[in-house]
């Protein structure tokens, strides 16, 4: 299961979970993961899974996708990776284990 802890300035952190093999991320209401952040594009990134591995890919948003402070176009996500989309911080987790 795909899990992110999402932190946005001035808002309470929350958990996003999905079992979908493709998760679209952005500001637009049609996205699977909707981020209320003006620096996030309407369609910012896509997360795909294959054989238990998760990849994040930039889909050409105005601001880059950063993983562990590095700009990426496509990246194999590892448990605990820090993803930055606009001003929104996401911590990647895989599995059923709750955040502590």
Short mmCIF file of C-alpha atoms in Angstrom, two decimals:
data_model
loop_
_atom_site.label_atom_id
_atom_site.label_comp_id
_atom_site.label_asym_id
_atom_site.label_seq_id
_atom_site.Cartn_x
_atom_site.Cartn_y
_atom_site.Cartn_z
CA UNK A 1 0.00 0.00 0.00
CA UNK A 2 1.20 3.49 -0.91
CA UNK A 3 1.33 5.89 2.05
CA UNK A 4 2.44 9.48 2.45
CA UNK A 5 2.45 11.73 5.47
CA UNK A 6 1.60 15.16 4.05
CA UNK A 7 2.65 18.41 5.71
CA UNK A 8 1.64 21.86 4.51
CA UNK A 9 2.45 25.16 6.19
CA UNK A 10 -0.26 26.21 8.63
CA UNK A 11 -2.21 22.96 8.27
CA UNK A 12 -2.43 19.81 10.34
CA UNK A 13 -0.40 16.89 8.90
CA UNK A 14 -2.45 14.07 7.41
CA UNK A 15 -1.99 10.64 5.85
CA UNK A 16 -2.76 9.80 2.21
CA UNK A 17 -3.15 6.10 1.39
CA UNK A 18 -3.90 4.33 -1.87
CA UNK A 19 -3.92 0.82 -3.29
CA UNK A 20 -4.16 2.11 -6.87
CA UNK A 21 -1.31 1.23 -9.24
CA UNK A 22 -1.33 4.79 -10.64
CA UNK A 23 -1.87 7.88 -8.49
CA UNK A 24 -2.09 11.32 -10.08
CA UNK A 25 -0.92 14.24 -7.92
CA UNK A 26 -1.72 17.93 -8.27
CA UNK A 27 -3.99 20.83 -7.39
CA UNK A 28 -6.82 19.89 -9.74
CA UNK A 29 -9.91 18.29 -8.20
CA UNK A 30 -9.63 15.39 -10.68
CA UNK A 31 -6.32 14.24 -9.16
CA UNK A 32 -6.13 11.24 -6.80
CA UNK A 33 -3.92 13.16 -4.34
CA UNK A 34 -5.14 16.76 -4.27
CA UNK A 35 -2.68 19.28 -2.80
CA UNK A 36 -3.97 22.73 -1.88
CA UNK A 37 -0.73 24.56 -2.61
CA UNK A 38 -0.42 27.38 -5.18
CA UNK A 39 3.11 26.21 -6.06
CA UNK A 40 1.81 22.77 -7.04
CA UNK A 41 0.63 22.51 -10.65
CA UNK A 42 -2.86 21.30 -11.51
CA UNK A 43 -1.17 18.11 -12.77
CA UNK A 44 2.22 17.93 -11.07
CA UNK A 45 3.32 14.30 -10.75
CA UNK A 46 2.27 10.70 -11.17
CA UNK A 47 3.16 7.81 -8.88
CA UNK A 48 3.13 4.33 -10.37
CA UNK A 49 3.72 0.93 -8.85
CA UNK A 50 5.12 -2.19 -10.45
CA UNK A 51 6.13 -5.40 -8.72
CA UNK A 52 5.98 -3.72 -5.30
CA UNK A 53 8.15 -0.77 -6.35
CA UNK A 54 6.86 2.81 -6.48
CA UNK A 55 8.08 5.47 -8.88
CA UNK A 56 7.34 9.20 -8.87
CA UNK A 57 7.54 11.08 -12.14
CA UNK A 58 7.37 14.80 -12.83
CA UNK A 59 4.74 15.51 -15.48
CA UNK A 60 6.06 18.94 -16.40
CA UNK A 61 4.77 21.13 -13.62
CA UNK A 62 5.96 24.70 -13.17
CA UNK A 63 8.04 23.70 -10.12
CA UNK A 64 10.20 20.56 -10.05
CA UNK A 65 9.65 17.38 -8.07
CA UNK A 66 12.32 17.02 -5.40
CA UNK A 67 13.20 13.81 -3.58
CA UNK A 68 15.61 14.08 -0.68
CA UNK A 69 16.43 17.64 -1.83
CA UNK A 70 17.39 16.59 -5.38
CA UNK A 71 15.41 17.55 -8.48
CA UNK A 72 14.15 14.40 -10.22
CA UNK A 73 12.31 13.60 -13.42
CA UNK A 74 11.62 9.99 -12.41
CA UNK A 75 12.66 8.35 -9.17
CA UNK A 76 12.31 4.95 -7.50
CA UNK A 77 10.83 5.77 -4.10
CA UNK A 78 12.37 4.23 -1.00
CA UNK A 79 10.71 3.95 2.40
CA UNK A 80 11.19 7.24 4.25
CA UNK A 81 11.99 9.37 1.17
CA UNK A 82 11.22 13.08 1.59
CA UNK A 83 9.33 14.44 -1.42
CA UNK A 84 8.79 18.17 -1.99
CA UNK A 85 6.06 19.35 -4.39
CA UNK A 86 5.77 23.13 -4.35
CA UNK A 87 5.75 23.98 -0.64
CA UNK A 88 4.18 20.65 0.36
CA UNK A 89 6.29 18.04 2.15
CA UNK A 90 5.48 14.36 1.74
CA UNK A 91 7.13 11.48 3.58
CA UNK A 92 6.88 8.21 1.66
CA UNK A 93 5.93 4.97 3.42
CA UNK A 94 5.10 1.53 2.10
CA UNK A 95 2.94 -1.02 3.86
CA UNK A 96 0.52 -1.27 6.73
CA UNK A 97 2.78 0.00 9.52
CA UNK A 98 1.32 3.17 11.12
CA UNK A 99 3.41 6.34 11.43
CA UNK A 100 5.01 6.89 14.83
#
